[in-house]
mmCIF file of C-alpha atoms in Angstrom:
data_model
loop_
_atom_site.group_PDB
_atom_site.id
_atom_site.type_symbol
_atom_site.label_atom_id
_atom_site.label_comp_id
_atom_site.label_asym_id
_atom_site.label_seq_id
_atom_site.Cartn_x
_atom_site.Cartn_y
_atom_site.Cartn_z
ATOM 1 C CA MET X 1 0.000 0.000 0.000
ATOM 2 C CA LEU X 2 2.725 2.477 0.938
ATOM 3 C CA TRP X 3 4.726 1.400 -2.100
ATOM 4 C CA GLU X 4 1.771 2.216 -4.384
ATOM 5 C CA LEU X 5 1.430 5.675 -2.842
ATOM 6 C CA PHE X 6 5.174 6.166 -3.095
ATOM 7 C CA THR X 7 5.123 5.134 -6.767
ATOM 8 C CA ASN X 8 2.148 7.342 -7.603
ATOM 9 C CA ILE X 9 3.807 10.370 -6.024
ATOM 10 C CA SER X 10 7.036 9.643 -7.895
ATOM 11 C CA VAL X 11 5.226 9.320 -11.219
ATOM 12 C CA TYR X 12 3.383 12.587 -10.592
ATOM 13 C CA ILE X 13 6.591 14.424 -9.748
ATOM 14 C CA TYR X 14 8.388 12.921 -12.734
ATOM 15 C CA SER X 15 5.622 13.953 -15.100
ATOM 16 C CA ARG X 16 5.548 17.511 -13.725
ATOM 17 C CA LEU X 17 9.289 18.115 -13.634
ATOM 18 C CA ASN X 18 10.740 15.764 -16.232
ATOM 19 C CA GLY X 19 13.698 18.043 -17.002
ATOM 20 C CA HIS X 20 15.375 17.302 -13.682
ATOM 21 C CA MET X 21 15.964 13.683 -14.629
ATOM 22 C CA SER X 22 18.964 14.844 -16.659
ATOM 23 C CA GLU X 23 20.640 16.411 -13.620
ATOM 24 C CA SER X 24 23.619 14.546 -12.198
ATOM 25 C CA ASP X 25 23.484 12.835 -8.824
ATOM 26 C CA ASP X 26 25.869 15.451 -7.447
ATOM 27 C CA GLU X 27 23.586 18.286 -8.565
ATOM 28 C CA LEU X 28 20.513 16.649 -7.069
ATOM 29 C CA ILE X 29 22.264 15.870 -3.797
ATOM 30 C CA THR X 30 23.604 19.403 -3.537
ATOM 31 C CA ARG X 31 20.081 20.737 -4.023
ATOM 32 C CA CYS X 32 18.781 18.340 -1.392
ATOM 33 C CA ILE X 33 21.450 19.380 1.111
ATOM 34 C CA ASP X 34 20.511 23.003 0.406
ATOM 35 C CA GLY X 35 16.932 22.209 1.434
ATOM 36 C CA ASP X 36 15.250 21.332 -1.864
ATOM 37 C CA ILE X 37 13.314 18.221 -0.854
ATOM 38 C CA SER X 38 11.971 17.736 -4.380
ATOM 39 C CA ALA X 39 15.536 16.925 -5.474
ATOM 40 C CA PHE X 40 15.442 13.840 -3.268
ATOM 41 C CA ASP X 41 12.278 12.723 -5.066
ATOM 42 C CA PHE X 42 14.292 12.641 -8.284
ATOM 43 C CA ILE X 43 17.016 10.574 -6.634
ATOM 44 C CA VAL X 44 14.360 8.114 -5.496
ATOM 45 C CA GLU X 45 12.783 8.038 -8.949
ATOM 46 C CA ARG X 46 16.154 7.334 -10.540
ATOM 47 C CA TYR X 47 17.194 4.523 -8.193
ATOM 48 C CA LYS X 48 14.069 2.916 -6.709
ATOM 49 C CA ILE X 49 13.645 0.244 -9.379
ATOM 50 C CA PRO X 50 17.326 -0.804 -9.576
ATOM 51 C CA ILE X 51 17.589 -0.947 -5.772
ATOM 52 C CA PHE X 52 14.325 -2.858 -5.449
ATOM 53 C CA ASN X 53 15.431 -5.352 -8.123
ATOM 54 C CA PHE X 54 18.808 -5.846 -6.460
ATOM 55 C CA ILE X 55 17.193 -6.530 -3.071
ATOM 56 C CA TYR X 56 14.463 -8.732 -4.530
ATOM 57 C CA ARG X 57 17.028 -10.989 -6.215
ATOM 58 C CA TYR X 58 18.423 -11.857 -2.790
ATOM 59 C CA ILE X 59 15.272 -11.766 -0.658
ATOM 60 C CA VAL X 60 12.743 -13.187 -3.170
ATOM 61 C CA ASP X 61 9.885 -11.674 -1.157
ATOM 62 C CA TYR X 62 8.109 -8.709 -2.727
ATOM 63 C CA GLU X 63 6.870 -7.022 0.450
ATOM 64 C CA THR X 64 10.173 -7.403 2.262
ATOM 65 C CA ALA X 65 12.006 -6.039 -0.781
ATOM 66 C CA GLU X 66 9.669 -3.012 -0.785
ATOM 67 C CA ASP X 67 10.294 -2.413 2.920
ATOM 68 C CA LEU X 68 14.054 -2.711 2.532
ATOM 69 C CA THR X 69 14.027 -0.399 -0.492
ATOM 70 C CA GLN X 70 12.213 2.222 1.553
ATOM 71 C CA GLU X 71 14.707 1.695 4.378
ATOM 72 C CA VAL X 72 17.576 2.326 1.947
ATOM 73 C CA PHE X 73 16.103 5.666 0.914
ATOM 74 C CA LEU X 74 15.335 6.610 4.498
ATOM 75 C CA ARG X 75 18.955 5.998 5.467
ATOM 76 C CA VAL X 76 20.233 7.894 2.425
ATOM 77 C CA TYR X 77 18.006 10.843 3.300
ATOM 78 C CA LYS X 78 19.096 10.865 6.947
ATOM 79 C CA ASN X 79 22.772 10.781 5.965
ATOM 80 C CA ILE X 80 22.743 12.868 2.790
ATOM 81 C CA LYS X 81 24.722 15.688 4.425
ATOM 82 C CA ASN X 82 27.659 13.276 4.723
ATOM 83 C CA TYR X 83 27.824 12.852 0.945
ATOM 84 C CA ARG X 84 31.074 14.039 -0.601
ATOM 85 C CA ALA X 85 30.846 14.884 -4.296
ATOM 86 C CA GLY X 86 33.325 12.980 -6.407
ATOM 87 C CA ARG X 87 34.130 10.486 -3.647
ATOM 88 C CA SER X 88 30.765 8.788 -3.232
ATOM 89 C CA ARG X 89 28.251 7.198 -5.547
ATOM 90 C CA PHE X 90 24.729 5.917 -5.271
#
């Protein structure tokens, strides 16, 4: 249920602000650190499917993979100020 809401919000944001998908990770993270929360939505949109697929391959449980994917993004968001451009990658 939360995943559906999360996906719907991401699709809405993507459709409204499609141009930001071409921004680099560093640009989006810098914007997020500067307080632009919408930049984090683009990070999520860019990486949610690859992260979910990676987790699902190991867990082989859809709901658990969804929960762990959300946990990944929660931890990234909480620690985004520790990101160092050029030295870190998502």
